[in-house]
Amino acid sequence: MKFLNLLHSFFKLIRWPNLLIIAIIQIALYFVIIGKIYALAGINLAMQTQYLILLVIITVLIAGAGYIVNDYFDIRTDRINKPEAMILGPKIKRKTGFKIQLVMNLGAISAGFLISFIAGSWRLGLIFPMLIMLLWLYSVKYKRMEIWGNLAIAFLSAMVILVVWLFEFFILRKNPDEFVMVVPYLGIITRFFSIFALFAFLLTFIREVLKDAEDMRGDAITGMRTFAVTRGIDASVKLAMILSGLSSLVILIVSISFILKGMSIAGVYYIIAVLFPLVWVIFKTYRAREKADFHFLSNAIKIIMIAGIIGLQPIAMSLS
């Protein structure tokens, strides 16, 4: 029973639902976008399934370790903002948590260089220690600074998406015959991944701004200089609204583009399931002032992100 409780605490510590979403995003993008477009070119996927699984595991290990590192350095703030949700300290010792993240990160780096060697460029393996370093810098320094922490997490969210196409591209390049056949489709694949990466970047940025507003009290007491602490709630609301408006514009442009290119199912889906909820978030954000308001909006953004992932299904139907 003690072991099961410890295991349950560990999975809560690494935010397993978020890690599951990361895995689903990477696998879905690979098979829906790359797989469907490769089918038009009449070739098979370059990255074998076991290598894709390895890449997903690497990403999940880095993200999970990042959550542990973040909690490790956030003990004081979490005691004020969310004492009931604390795992590191009350249920798992800080020293144990540090050792676990060390093993996870070392495993990710080792596996990262292995898959990079398979892709034909060991330099690709440098991406993973760089991402780990950025997560550490975020936890130790950037999240205590105005905007920089938000940008760091938003960038990492975009990299979750871009790294899939990056490794597929390098592995595909090792087979010149198939690479030549895919050349006419490289642009459209890159555009799809760029759009989803931008979508992830913007929505994560919005969510981080809202979370900072939610945690402003604890952050201020512990000396953190987040945007909400330095600029105030009104400025945070305005920034979240501007970012939501920009995201809505991007979704509108992409949806219209889908419709004009004969992908009407995908275009209509994103207008109904993503654009309309984003516009609704803008209006709700305008009235947000309390901690509970920002918590609700943060969860709403996460649901919109999931809706964006589900949108891969109508895209797949349009590409068939």
CSV table of C-alpha atoms in Angstrom, one decimal:
chain,number,residue,atom,x,y,z
A,1,MET,CA,0.0,0.0,0.0
A,2,LYS,CA,2.8,2.4,0.9
A,3,PHE,CA,4.5,1.7,-2.5
A,4,LEU,CA,1.2,2.4,-4.4
A,5,ASN,CA,0.8,5.7,-2.5
A,6,LEU,CA,4.3,6.6,-3.4
A,7,LEU,CA,3.8,5.7,-7.0
A,8,HIS,CA,0.5,7.7,-7.1
A,9,SER,CA,2.4,10.7,-5.7
A,10,PHE,CA,5.2,10.3,-8.2
A,11,PHE,CA,2.7,10.4,-11.1
A,12,LYS,CA,1.0,13.5,-9.7
A,13,LEU,CA,4.5,15.1,-9.3
A,14,ILE,CA,5.4,14.7,-12.9
A,15,ARG,CA,1.9,15.8,-14.0
A,16,TRP,CA,1.0,12.6,-15.9
A,17,PRO,CA,-2.1,14.1,-17.7
A,18,ASN,CA,0.1,16.8,-19.2
A,19,LEU,CA,2.7,14.2,-20.3
A,20,LEU,CA,0.0,12.1,-21.8
A,21,ILE,CA,-1.1,15.1,-23.9
A,22,ILE,CA,2.4,15.7,-25.0
A,23,ALA,CA,2.7,12.0,-26.2
A,24,ILE,CA,-0.6,12.2,-28.0
A,25,ILE,CA,0.3,15.4,-29.7
A,26,GLN,CA,3.6,14.1,-31.1
A,27,ILE,CA,2.2,10.7,-32.2
A,28,ALA,CA,-0.9,12.3,-33.8
A,29,LEU,CA,1.1,15.0,-35.6
A,30,TYR,CA,3.5,12.3,-36.9
A,31,PHE,CA,0.9,10.0,-38.3
A,32,VAL,CA,-1.8,12.5,-39.3
A,33,ILE,CA,0.3,15.3,-40.9
A,34,ILE,CA,3.5,13.5,-42.0
A,35,GLY,CA,1.9,10.1,-42.6
A,36,LYS,CA,-1.0,11.4,-44.7
A,37,ILE,CA,1.1,13.7,-46.8
A,38,TYR,CA,3.7,11.0,-47.4
A,39,ALA,CA,0.9,8.8,-48.6
A,40,LEU,CA,0.2,11.3,-51.3
A,41,ALA,CA,3.9,11.0,-52.3
A,42,GLY,CA,3.6,7.2,-52.3
A,43,ILE,CA,6.3,6.6,-49.7
A,44,ASN,CA,6.5,5.1,-46.2
A,45,LEU,CA,7.4,7.0,-43.1
A,46,ALA,CA,11.1,7.4,-42.6
A,47,MET,CA,11.2,7.2,-38.8
A,48,GLN,CA,10.4,3.7,-37.7
A,49,THR,CA,7.8,3.3,-35.0
A,50,GLN,CA,10.3,2.3,-32.3
A,51,TYR,CA,12.3,5.5,-33.0
A,52,LEU,CA,9.2,7.6,-32.8
A,53,ILE,CA,8.3,6.0,-29.4
A,54,LEU,CA,11.9,6.7,-28.3
A,55,LEU,CA,11.5,10.4,-29.2
A,56,VAL,CA,8.2,10.6,-27.4
A,57,ILE,CA,9.8,9.0,-24.3
A,58,ILE,CA,12.7,11.5,-24.4
A,59,THR,CA,10.3,14.4,-24.6
A,60,VAL,CA,8.1,13.0,-21.8
A,61,LEU,CA,11.2,12.4,-19.6
A,62,ILE,CA,12.5,16.0,-20.0
A,63,ALA,CA,9.0,17.5,-19.4
A,64,GLY,CA,8.4,15.3,-16.3
A,65,ALA,CA,11.9,16.1,-14.9
A,66,GLY,CA,11.1,19.8,-15.6
A,67,TYR,CA,8.0,19.6,-13.4
A,68,ILE,CA,10.0,18.1,-10.6
A,69,VAL,CA,12.8,20.8,-10.9
A,70,ASN,CA,10.1,23.5,-10.9
A,71,ASP,CA,8.5,22.2,-7.7
A,72,TYR,CA,11.9,21.7,-6.1
A,73,PHE,CA,12.6,25.5,-6.4
A,74,ASP,CA,9.0,26.5,-5.8
A,75,ILE,CA,8.6,25.1,-2.3
A,76,ARG,CA,8.1,28.4,-0.6
A,77,THR,CA,5.7,29.8,-3.2
A,78,ASP,CA,3.6,26.6,-3.4
A,79,ARG,CA,3.1,26.7,0.4
A,80,ILE,CA,1.2,29.9,-0.1
A,81,ASN,CA,-0.4,29.5,-3.6
A,82,LYS,CA,-1.4,25.8,-3.5
A,83,PRO,CA,-0.4,24.0,-0.2
A,84,GLU,CA,-3.1,21.3,-0.7
A,85,ALA,CA,-1.6,20.3,-4.1
A,86,MET,CA,2.1,20.0,-2.9
A,87,ILE,CA,3.8,16.6,-3.5
A,88,LEU,CA,7.5,17.4,-3.1
A,89,GLY,CA,8.1,17.9,0.6
A,90,PRO,CA,4.9,16.5,2.2
A,91,LYS,CA,4.8,13.2,0.2
A,92,ILE,CA,8.1,12.8,-1.6
A,93,LYS,CA,11.4,14.2,-0.1
A,94,ARG,CA,13.0,17.1,-1.9
A,95,LYS,CA,16.3,15.2,-2.1
A,96,THR,CA,14.5,12.1,-3.6
A,97,GLY,CA,12.8,14.3,-6.1
A,98,PHE,CA,16.2,15.8,-7.1
A,99,LYS,CA,17.6,12.4,-7.6
A,100,ILE,CA,14.6,11.2,-9.7
A,101,GLN,CA,14.8,14.2,-12.1
A,102,LEU,CA,18.6,13.7,-12.4
A,103,VAL,CA,18.0,10.1,-13.6
A,104,MET,CA,15.2,11.1,-15.9
A,105,ASN,CA,17.3,13.9,-17.5
A,106,LEU,CA,20.4,11.7,-17.9
A,107,GLY,CA,18.2,9.0,-19.5
A,108,ALA,CA,16.7,11.6,-21.9
A,109,ILE,CA,20.2,12.9,-22.9
A,110,SER,CA,21.6,9.4,-23.5
A,111,ALA,CA,18.5,8.4,-25.5
A,112,GLY,CA,18.6,11.7,-27.3
A,113,PHE,CA,22.2,11.2,-28.6
A,114,LEU,CA,21.2,7.6,-29.6
A,115,ILE,CA,18.3,8.8,-31.8
A,116,SER,CA,20.4,11.7,-33.1
A,117,PHE,CA,23.1,9.2,-34.3
A,118,ILE,CA,20.3,7.2,-36.0
A,119,ALA,CA,19.2,10.4,-37.7
A,120,GLY,CA,22.7,10.9,-39.0
A,121,SER,CA,23.6,14.0,-37.0
A,122,TRP,CA,25.0,13.7,-33.5
A,123,ARG,CA,24.6,17.5,-33.2
A,124,LEU,CA,20.8,17.0,-33.0
A,125,GLY,CA,21.4,15.4,-29.7
A,126,LEU,CA,22.5,18.8,-28.3
A,127,ILE,CA,18.9,19.9,-28.5
A,128,PHE,CA,17.9,17.8,-25.5
A,129,PRO,CA,20.5,19.1,-23.0
A,130,MET,CA,19.7,22.6,-24.2
A,131,LEU,CA,16.0,22.1,-23.5
A,132,ILE,CA,16.9,20.7,-20.0
A,133,MET,CA,19.1,23.7,-19.4
A,134,LEU,CA,16.3,26.0,-20.4
A,135,LEU,CA,13.9,24.3,-18.0
A,136,TRP,CA,16.5,24.7,-15.2
A,137,LEU,CA,17.0,28.3,-16.0
A,138,TYR,CA,13.3,28.8,-16.0
A,139,SER,CA,12.9,27.2,-12.6
A,140,VAL,CA,15.9,29.0,-11.1
A,141,LYS,CA,15.8,32.4,-12.8
A,142,TYR,CA,13.4,33.1,-15.7
A,143,LYS,CA,10.1,32.4,-13.9
A,144,ARG,CA,11.1,35.0,-11.3
A,145,MET,CA,11.5,37.6,-14.1
A,146,GLU,CA,8.9,39.6,-16.0
A,147,ILE,CA,7.8,37.9,-19.2
A,148,TRP,CA,11.0,35.8,-19.7
A,149,GLY,CA,9.6,32.8,-17.9
A,150,ASN,CA,6.4,32.9,-19.9
A,151,LEU,CA,8.4,33.1,-23.2
A,152,ALA,CA,10.6,30.2,-22.1
A,153,ILE,CA,7.7,27.8,-21.4
A,154,ALA,CA,5.9,29.0,-24.6
A,155,PHE,CA,9.0,28.2,-26.6
A,156,LEU,CA,9.4,24.8,-25.0
A,157,SER,CA,5.7,24.0,-26.0
A,158,ALA,CA,6.5,24.9,-29.6
A,159,MET,CA,9.6,22.7,-29.5
A,160,VAL,CA,7.5,19.7,-28.5
A,161,ILE,CA,5.9,19.9,-31.9
A,162,LEU,CA,8.8,21.0,-34.1
A,163,VAL,CA,11.2,18.3,-32.8
A,164,VAL,CA,9.0,15.6,-34.4
A,165,TRP,CA,9.4,17.0,-38.0
A,166,LEU,CA,13.0,17.9,-37.3
A,167,PHE,CA,14.0,14.3,-36.6
A,168,GLU,CA,11.8,12.9,-39.4
A,169,PHE,CA,13.4,15.3,-41.9
A,170,PHE,CA,17.0,14.2,-40.9
A,171,ILE,CA,16.1,10.5,-41.0
A,172,LEU,CA,14.3,10.9,-44.4
A,173,ARG,CA,17.4,12.7,-45.8
A,174,LYS,CA,19.4,9.6,-45.3
A,175,ASN,CA,17.3,8.0,-48.1
A,176,PRO,CA,17.9,10.2,-51.2
A,177,ASP,CA,15.4,8.4,-53.4
A,178,GLU,CA,12.5,8.9,-51.0
A,179,PHE,CA,13.7,12.3,-50.1
A,180,VAL,CA,13.4,13.4,-53.7
A,181,MET,CA,9.8,12.1,-53.9
A,182,VAL,CA,8.9,14.1,-50.8
A,183,VAL,CA,10.6,17.4,-51.9
A,184,PRO,CA,7.4,18.8,-53.5
A,185,TYR,CA,5.5,18.3,-50.1
A,186,LEU,CA,8.2,19.6,-47.7
A,187,GLY,CA,6.7,23.1,-47.8
A,188,ILE,CA,3.2,22.0,-46.8
A,189,ILE,CA,4.5,19.7,-44.0
A,190,THR,CA,6.7,22.6,-42.7
A,191,ARG,CA,3.7,25.0,-42.8
A,192,PHE,CA,1.5,22.6,-40.9
A,193,PHE,CA,4.1,22.1,-38.1
A,194,SER,CA,4.8,25.8,-38.0
A,195,ILE,CA,1.1,26.6,-37.6
A,196,PHE,CA,0.7,24.1,-34.8
A,197,ALA,CA,3.9,25.3,-33.1
A,198,LEU,CA,2.7,28.9,-33.3
A,199,PHE,CA,-0.7,27.8,-31.9
A,200,ALA,CA,1.1,26.0,-29.0
A,201,PHE,CA,3.4,29.0,-28.4
A,202,LEU,CA,0.6,31.6,-28.2
A,203,LEU,CA,-1.9,29.5,-26.1
A,204,THR,CA,0.9,28.5,-23.7
A,205,PHE,CA,1.9,32.2,-23.4
A,206,ILE,CA,-1.7,33.2,-22.6
A,207,ARG,CA,-2.0,30.4,-20.0
A,208,GLU,CA,1.3,31.3,-18.3
A,209,VAL,CA,0.2,35.0,-18.0
A,210,LEU,CA,-3.2,33.8,-16.5
A,211,LYS,CA,-1.4,31.5,-14.1
A,212,ASP,CA,0.9,34.3,-13.0
A,213,ALA,CA,-2.1,36.4,-12.2
A,214,GLU,CA,-3.7,33.5,-10.3
A,215,ASP,CA,-0.5,33.0,-8.2
A,216,MET,CA,0.3,36.7,-7.8
A,217,ARG,CA,-0.1,36.7,-4.0
A,218,GLY,CA,2.4,33.9,-3.3
A,219,ASP,CA,4.8,35.2,-6.0
A,220,ALA,CA,4.8,38.7,-4.5
A,221,ILE,CA,5.5,37.4,-0.9
A,222,THR,CA,8.4,35.2,-2.1
A,223,GLY,CA,10.0,38.0,-4.1
A,224,MET,CA,9.2,36.8,-7.6
A,225,ARG,CA,9.0,39.6,-10.3
A,226,THR,CA,6.4,38.1,-12.7
A,227,PHE,CA,4.4,40.3,-15.0
A,228,ALA,CA,1.4,40.2,-12.7
A,229,VAL,CA,3.5,41.2,-9.7
A,230,THR,CA,5.3,44.1,-11.4
A,231,ARG,CA,2.5,45.4,-13.6
A,232,GLY,CA,-0.6,44.4,-11.7
A,233,ILE,CA,-3.8,42.5,-12.5
A,234,ASP,CA,-5.1,45.1,-15.0
A,235,ALA,CA,-2.0,44.8,-17.2
A,236,SER,CA,-2.1,41.0,-17.0
A,237,VAL,CA,-5.7,41.1,-18.2
A,238,LYS,CA,-4.8,43.4,-21.1
A,239,LEU,CA,-1.8,41.3,-22.1
A,240,ALA,CA,-3.9,38.0,-22.0
A,241,MET,CA,-6.6,39.7,-24.1
A,242,ILE,CA,-4.1,41.0,-26.7
A,243,LEU,CA,-2.5,37.5,-27.0
A,244,SER,CA,-6.0,35.9,-27.2
A,245,GLY,CA,-6.9,38.3,-29.9
A,246,LEU,CA,-3.8,37.6,-31.9
A,247,SER,CA,-4.4,33.8,-31.5
A,248,SER,CA,-8.0,34.3,-32.7
A,249,LEU,CA,-6.7,36.2,-35.8
A,250,VAL,CA,-4.2,33.3,-36.5
A,251,ILE,CA,-6.9,30.7,-36.2
A,252,LEU,CA,-9.3,32.7,-38.4
A,253,ILE,CA,-6.7,33.1,-41.1
A,254,VAL,CA,-5.8,29.4,-41.0
A,255,SER,CA,-9.5,28.3,-40.9
A,256,ILE,CA,-10.3,30.5,-44.0
A,257,SER,CA,-7.2,29.1,-45.7
A,258,PHE,CA,-8.4,25.5,-45.0
A,259,ILE,CA,-11.8,26.3,-46.5
A,260,LEU,CA,-10.4,28.0,-49.6
A,261,LYS,CA,-8.1,25.0,-50.2
A,262,GLY,CA,-11.0,22.5,-50.1
A,263,MET,CA,-10.4,21.4,-46.5
A,264,SER,CA,-13.8,22.7,-45.4
A,265,ILE,CA,-14.4,20.2,-42.6
A,266,ALA,CA,-11.1,21.2,-40.9
A,267,GLY,CA,-11.8,24.9,-41.4
A,268,VAL,CA,-15.3,24.8,-40.0
A,269,TYR,CA,-14.1,22.7,-37.1
A,270,TYR,CA,-11.4,25.2,-36.0
A,271,ILE,CA,-13.8,28.1,-36.3
A,272,ILE,CA,-16.4,26.4,-34.1
A,273,ALA,CA,-14.2,24.5,-31.6
A,274,VAL,CA,-11.2,26.8,-31.3
A,275,LEU,CA,-12.0,30.3,-32.6
A,276,PHE,CA,-15.4,30.8,-30.9
A,277,PRO,CA,-14.1,29.6,-27.5
A,278,LEU,CA,-11.1,31.9,-27.8
A,279,VAL,CA,-13.3,34.9,-28.4
A,280,TRP,CA,-15.4,33.8,-25.4
A,281,VAL,CA,-12.1,33.7,-23.4
A,282,ILE,CA,-11.4,37.3,-24.4
A,283,PHE,CA,-14.7,38.5,-22.9
A,284,LYS,CA,-14.3,36.4,-19.8
A,285,THR,CA,-10.7,37.7,-19.3
A,286,TYR,CA,-11.9,41.3,-19.5
A,287,ARG,CA,-14.0,40.6,-16.3
A,288,ALA,CA,-11.4,38.5,-14.5
A,289,ARG,CA,-10.1,39.9,-11.2
A,290,GLU,CA,-10.1,37.1,-8.7
A,291,LYS,CA,-7.8,34.1,-8.2
A,292,ALA,CA,-10.7,31.7,-9.1
A,293,ASP,CA,-11.4,33.6,-12.3
A,294,PHE,CA,-7.8,33.2,-13.6
A,295,HIS,CA,-7.8,29.5,-12.5
A,296,PHE,CA,-11.0,28.9,-14.6
A,297,LEU,CA,-9.6,30.7,-17.6
A,298,SER,CA,-6.3,28.8,-17.4
A,299,ASN,CA,-8.2,25.5,-17.6
A,300,ALA,CA,-10.3,26.9,-20.4
A,301,ILE,CA,-7.1,27.6,-22.4
A,302,LYS,CA,-6.0,24.0,-21.8
A,303,ILE,CA,-9.3,22.7,-23.1
A,304,ILE,CA,-9.0,24.9,-26.2
A,305,MET,CA,-5.5,23.4,-26.8
A,306,ILE,CA,-6.9,19.9,-26.5
A,307,ALA,CA,-9.6,21.0,-29.1
A,308,GLY,CA,-6.8,22.1,-31.4
A,309,ILE,CA,-5.2,18.6,-31.1
A,310,ILE,CA,-8.6,16.9,-31.8
A,311,GLY,CA,-8.7,19.0,-34.9
A,312,LEU,CA,-6.1,16.7,-36.4
A,313,GLN,CA,-8.9,14.3,-37.1
A,314,PRO,CA,-10.9,16.6,-39.5
A,315,ILE,CA,-7.5,17.6,-41.1
A,316,ALA,CA,-6.8,13.8,-41.6
A,317,MET,CA,-10.2,13.5,-43.2
A,318,SER,CA,-9.5,16.4,-45.5
A,319,LEU,CA,-6.1,15.0,-46.5
A,320,SER,CA,-7.5,11.6,-47.3
